[in-house]
XYZ file of N, CA and C in Angstrom:
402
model
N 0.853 -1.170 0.000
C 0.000 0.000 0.000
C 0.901 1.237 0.000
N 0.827 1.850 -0.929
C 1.585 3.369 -1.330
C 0.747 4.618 -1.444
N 0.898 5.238 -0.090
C -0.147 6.178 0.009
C 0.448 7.889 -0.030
N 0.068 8.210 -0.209
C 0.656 9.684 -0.408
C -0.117 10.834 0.872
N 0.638 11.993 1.223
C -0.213 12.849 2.397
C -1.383 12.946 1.570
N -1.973 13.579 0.390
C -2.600 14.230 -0.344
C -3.486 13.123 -0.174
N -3.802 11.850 -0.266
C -4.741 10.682 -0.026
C -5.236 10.617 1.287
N -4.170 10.908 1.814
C -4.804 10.424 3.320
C -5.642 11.425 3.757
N -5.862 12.872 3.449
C -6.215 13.972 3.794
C -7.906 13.461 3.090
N -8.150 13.073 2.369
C -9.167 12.524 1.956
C -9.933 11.140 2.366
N -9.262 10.654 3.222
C -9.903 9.121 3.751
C -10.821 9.373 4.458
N -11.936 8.116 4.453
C -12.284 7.858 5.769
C -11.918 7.402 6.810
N -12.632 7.144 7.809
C -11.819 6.664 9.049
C -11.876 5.060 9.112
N -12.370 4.285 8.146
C -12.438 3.062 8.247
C -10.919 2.524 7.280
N -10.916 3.415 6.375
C -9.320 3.328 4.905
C -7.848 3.520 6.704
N -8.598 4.855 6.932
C -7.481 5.033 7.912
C -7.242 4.197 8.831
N -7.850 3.542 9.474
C -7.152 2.527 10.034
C -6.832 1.377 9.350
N -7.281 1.086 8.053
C -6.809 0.077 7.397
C -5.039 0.419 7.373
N -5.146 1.481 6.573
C -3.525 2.263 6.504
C -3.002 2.066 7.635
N -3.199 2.388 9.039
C -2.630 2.118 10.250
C -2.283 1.257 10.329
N -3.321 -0.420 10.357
C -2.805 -1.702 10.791
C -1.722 -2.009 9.274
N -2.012 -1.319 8.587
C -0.847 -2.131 7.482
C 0.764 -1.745 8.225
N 0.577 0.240 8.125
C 2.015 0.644 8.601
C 2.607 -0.324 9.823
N 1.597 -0.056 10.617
C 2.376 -0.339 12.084
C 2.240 -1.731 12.608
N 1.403 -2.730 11.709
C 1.072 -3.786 12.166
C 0.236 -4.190 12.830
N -0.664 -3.484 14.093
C -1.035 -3.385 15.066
C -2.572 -2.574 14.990
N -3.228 -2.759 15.793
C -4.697 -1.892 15.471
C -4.162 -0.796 16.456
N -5.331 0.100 15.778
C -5.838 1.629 16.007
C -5.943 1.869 17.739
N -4.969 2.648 17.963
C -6.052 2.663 19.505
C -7.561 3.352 19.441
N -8.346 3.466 20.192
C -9.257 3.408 19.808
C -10.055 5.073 20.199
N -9.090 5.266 21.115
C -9.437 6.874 21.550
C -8.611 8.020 20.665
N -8.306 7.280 19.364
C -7.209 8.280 18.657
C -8.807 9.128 17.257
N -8.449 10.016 17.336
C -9.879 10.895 16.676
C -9.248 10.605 15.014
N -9.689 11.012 14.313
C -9.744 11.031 12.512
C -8.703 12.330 12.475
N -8.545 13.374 12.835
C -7.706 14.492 12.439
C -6.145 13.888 12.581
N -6.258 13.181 14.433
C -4.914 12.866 14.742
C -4.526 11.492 13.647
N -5.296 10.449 13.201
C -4.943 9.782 12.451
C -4.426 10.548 11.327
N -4.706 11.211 10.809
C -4.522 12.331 9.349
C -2.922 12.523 9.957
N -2.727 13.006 10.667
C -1.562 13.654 10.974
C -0.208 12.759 11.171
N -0.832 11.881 12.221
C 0.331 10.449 12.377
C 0.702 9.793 11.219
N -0.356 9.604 10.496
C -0.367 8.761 9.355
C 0.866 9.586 8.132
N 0.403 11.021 7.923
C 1.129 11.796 7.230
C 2.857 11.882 7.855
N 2.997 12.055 9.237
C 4.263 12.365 9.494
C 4.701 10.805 9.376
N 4.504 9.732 9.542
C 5.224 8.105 9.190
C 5.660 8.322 8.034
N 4.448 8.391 7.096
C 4.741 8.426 5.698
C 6.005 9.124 5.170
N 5.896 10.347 5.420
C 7.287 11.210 5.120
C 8.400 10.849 5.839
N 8.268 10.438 7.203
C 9.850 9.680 7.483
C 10.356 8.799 7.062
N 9.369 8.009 6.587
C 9.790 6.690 6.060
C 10.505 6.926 4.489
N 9.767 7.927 3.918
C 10.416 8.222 2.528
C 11.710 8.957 2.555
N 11.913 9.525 3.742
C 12.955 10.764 4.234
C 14.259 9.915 4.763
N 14.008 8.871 5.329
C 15.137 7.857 5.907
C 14.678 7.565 7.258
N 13.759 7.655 7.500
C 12.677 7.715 9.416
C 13.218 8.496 9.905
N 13.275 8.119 11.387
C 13.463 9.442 12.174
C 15.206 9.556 12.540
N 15.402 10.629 12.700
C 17.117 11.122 13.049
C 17.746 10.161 13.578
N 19.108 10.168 13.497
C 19.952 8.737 14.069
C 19.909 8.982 15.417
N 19.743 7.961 16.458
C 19.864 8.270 18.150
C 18.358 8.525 18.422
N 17.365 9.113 17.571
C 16.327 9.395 18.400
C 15.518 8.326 18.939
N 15.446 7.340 18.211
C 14.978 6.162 19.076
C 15.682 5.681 20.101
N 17.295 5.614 20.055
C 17.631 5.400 21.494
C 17.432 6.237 22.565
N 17.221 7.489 22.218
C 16.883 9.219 23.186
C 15.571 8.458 24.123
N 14.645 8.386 23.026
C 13.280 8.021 23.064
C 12.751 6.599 24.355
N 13.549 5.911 23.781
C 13.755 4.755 24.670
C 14.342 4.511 25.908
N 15.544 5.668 26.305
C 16.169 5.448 27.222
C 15.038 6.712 28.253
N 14.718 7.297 27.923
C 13.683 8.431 28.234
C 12.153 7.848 29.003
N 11.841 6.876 27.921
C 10.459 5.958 28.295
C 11.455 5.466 29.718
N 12.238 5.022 29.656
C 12.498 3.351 30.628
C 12.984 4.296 32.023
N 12.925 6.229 32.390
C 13.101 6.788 32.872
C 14.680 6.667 33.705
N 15.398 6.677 32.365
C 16.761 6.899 32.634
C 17.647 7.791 32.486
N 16.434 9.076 31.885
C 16.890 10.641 31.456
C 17.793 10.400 30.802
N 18.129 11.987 30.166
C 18.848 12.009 28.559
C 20.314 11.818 28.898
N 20.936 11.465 27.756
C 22.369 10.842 27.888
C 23.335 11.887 28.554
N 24.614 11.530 29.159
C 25.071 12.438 29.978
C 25.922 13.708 29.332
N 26.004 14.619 29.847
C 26.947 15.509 28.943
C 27.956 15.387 28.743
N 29.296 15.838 27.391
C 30.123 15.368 27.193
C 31.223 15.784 28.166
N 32.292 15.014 29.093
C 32.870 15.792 29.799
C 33.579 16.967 29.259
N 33.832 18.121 29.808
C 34.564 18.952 29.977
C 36.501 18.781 30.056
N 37.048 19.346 29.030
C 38.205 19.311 29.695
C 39.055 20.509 29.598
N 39.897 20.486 30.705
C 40.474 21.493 30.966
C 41.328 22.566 29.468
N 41.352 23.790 29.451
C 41.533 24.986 28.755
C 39.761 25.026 27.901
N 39.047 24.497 28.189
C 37.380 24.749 27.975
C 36.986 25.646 28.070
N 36.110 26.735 27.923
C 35.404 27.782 28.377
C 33.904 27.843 28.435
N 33.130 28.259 29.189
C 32.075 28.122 29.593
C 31.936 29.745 29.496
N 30.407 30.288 28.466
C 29.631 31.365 28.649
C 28.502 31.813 28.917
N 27.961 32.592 29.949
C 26.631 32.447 30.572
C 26.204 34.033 30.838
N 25.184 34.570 29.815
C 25.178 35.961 30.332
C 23.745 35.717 31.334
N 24.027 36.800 32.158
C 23.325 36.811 33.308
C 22.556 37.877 33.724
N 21.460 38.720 33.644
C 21.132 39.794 34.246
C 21.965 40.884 33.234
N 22.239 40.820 32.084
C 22.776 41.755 31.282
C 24.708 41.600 31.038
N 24.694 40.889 32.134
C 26.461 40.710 32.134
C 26.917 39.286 31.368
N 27.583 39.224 30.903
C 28.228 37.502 30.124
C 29.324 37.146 31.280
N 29.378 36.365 31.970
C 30.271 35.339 32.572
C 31.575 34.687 31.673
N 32.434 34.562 32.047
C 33.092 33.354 31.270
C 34.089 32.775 32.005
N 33.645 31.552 31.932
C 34.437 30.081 32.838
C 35.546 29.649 32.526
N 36.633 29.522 33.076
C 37.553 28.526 32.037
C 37.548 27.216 32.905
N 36.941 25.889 31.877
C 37.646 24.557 32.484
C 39.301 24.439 33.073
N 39.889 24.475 34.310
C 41.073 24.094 34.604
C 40.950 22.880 34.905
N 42.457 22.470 35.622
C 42.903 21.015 36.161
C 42.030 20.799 37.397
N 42.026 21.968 38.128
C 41.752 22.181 39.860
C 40.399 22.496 39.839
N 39.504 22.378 38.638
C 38.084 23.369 38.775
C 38.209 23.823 37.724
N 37.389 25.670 38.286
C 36.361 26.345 37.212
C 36.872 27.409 37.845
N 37.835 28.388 36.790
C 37.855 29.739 36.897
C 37.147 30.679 36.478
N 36.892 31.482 37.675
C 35.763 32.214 36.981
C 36.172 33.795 37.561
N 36.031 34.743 37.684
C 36.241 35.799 38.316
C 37.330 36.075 39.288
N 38.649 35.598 38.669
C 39.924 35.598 39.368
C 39.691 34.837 40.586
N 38.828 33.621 40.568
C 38.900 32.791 41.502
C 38.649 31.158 41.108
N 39.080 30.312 41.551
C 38.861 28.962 41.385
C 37.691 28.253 42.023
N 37.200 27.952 41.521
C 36.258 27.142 42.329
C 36.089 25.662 41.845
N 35.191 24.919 43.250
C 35.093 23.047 42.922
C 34.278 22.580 41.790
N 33.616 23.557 41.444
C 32.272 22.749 40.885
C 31.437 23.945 40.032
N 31.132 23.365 38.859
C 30.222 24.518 38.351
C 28.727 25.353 38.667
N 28.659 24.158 40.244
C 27.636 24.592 40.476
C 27.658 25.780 41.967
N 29.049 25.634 42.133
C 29.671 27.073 42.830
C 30.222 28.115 42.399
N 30.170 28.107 40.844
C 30.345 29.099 40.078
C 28.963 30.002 39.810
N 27.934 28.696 39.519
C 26.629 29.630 39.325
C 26.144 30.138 40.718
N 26.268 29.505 41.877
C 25.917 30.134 43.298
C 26.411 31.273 43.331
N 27.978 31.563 42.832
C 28.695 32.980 43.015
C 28.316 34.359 42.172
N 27.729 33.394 40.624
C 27.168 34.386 39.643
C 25.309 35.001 40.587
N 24.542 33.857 40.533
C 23.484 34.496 40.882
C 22.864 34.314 42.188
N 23.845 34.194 43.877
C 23.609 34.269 44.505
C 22.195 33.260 45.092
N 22.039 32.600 44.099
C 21.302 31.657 44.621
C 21.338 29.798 44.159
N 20.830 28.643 44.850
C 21.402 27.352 44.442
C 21.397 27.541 42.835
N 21.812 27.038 42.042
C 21.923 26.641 40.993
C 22.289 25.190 40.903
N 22.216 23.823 39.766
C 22.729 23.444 39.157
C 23.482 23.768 38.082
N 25.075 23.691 38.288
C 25.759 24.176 37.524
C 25.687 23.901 36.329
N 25.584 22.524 35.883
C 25.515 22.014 34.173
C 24.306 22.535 33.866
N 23.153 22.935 34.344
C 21.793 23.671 34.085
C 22.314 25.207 33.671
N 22.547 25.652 34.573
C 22.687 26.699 34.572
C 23.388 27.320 33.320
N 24.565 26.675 33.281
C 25.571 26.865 31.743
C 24.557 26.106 30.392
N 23.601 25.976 30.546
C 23.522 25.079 29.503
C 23.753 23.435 29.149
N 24.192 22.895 29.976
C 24.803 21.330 29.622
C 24.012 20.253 29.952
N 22.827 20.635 30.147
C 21.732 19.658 30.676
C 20.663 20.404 30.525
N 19.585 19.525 30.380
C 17.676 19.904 29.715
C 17.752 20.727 30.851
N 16.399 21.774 30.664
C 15.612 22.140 31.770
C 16.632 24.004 31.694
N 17.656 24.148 30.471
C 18.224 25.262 30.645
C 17.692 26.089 29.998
């Protein structure tokens, strides 16, 4: 079955789940409405012609479901720099051996760099950017 978006935008909902159990093997759930079929159906179609979905995103996807959060950040190594503007000012970190220089001072951890920038807890890899939720 070779279906095109332009077809599917025209089905009924009985073709559309035919199309469903072919793609995916599997029946329709059953609380899924006719628009969202239109739509699922259309974005498969084009990945599948496109090469599917991006390399890694199914492992992203998977390791995400099984609640093992996203893969870790790449370490840091020393002569690195880290930039974070803040309240109008830009920061800038340098990865050392001993830590994180930051304001003619060394510190343990990047997350005592962001305590020093904005006076309050931070997660440091958040804070810079190096983890979701930034």
């Amino acid at each position: 079955m070779k279906l095109s978006v332009a077809e599917i935008e025209t089905m009924e909902r009985a073709a559309l789940v035919a199309a469903w159990d072919h793609l995916f093997g599997v029946s329709v759930p059953k609380s899924l409405s006719q628009a969202f079929l239109r739509r699922f159906l259309a974005f498969e179609i084009q990945a599948r012609r496109t090469g599917g979905l991006p390399k890694g995103f199914v492992a992203d996807l998977e390791r995400r479901a099984s609640g093992r959060g996203p893969a870790s950040s790449p370490a840091l190594k020393p002569g690195g720099r880290l930039l974070r503007e803040w309240n109008g000012v830009t920061h800038e970190v340098e990865v050392t051996e001993t830590g994180y220089f930051w304001n003619r001072e060394t510190y343990p951890s990047l997350s005592a760099v962001a305590r020093a920038i904005t006076g309050a807890h931070w997660s440091g890899p958040r804070f810079f950017g190096l983890k979701e939720g930034s």
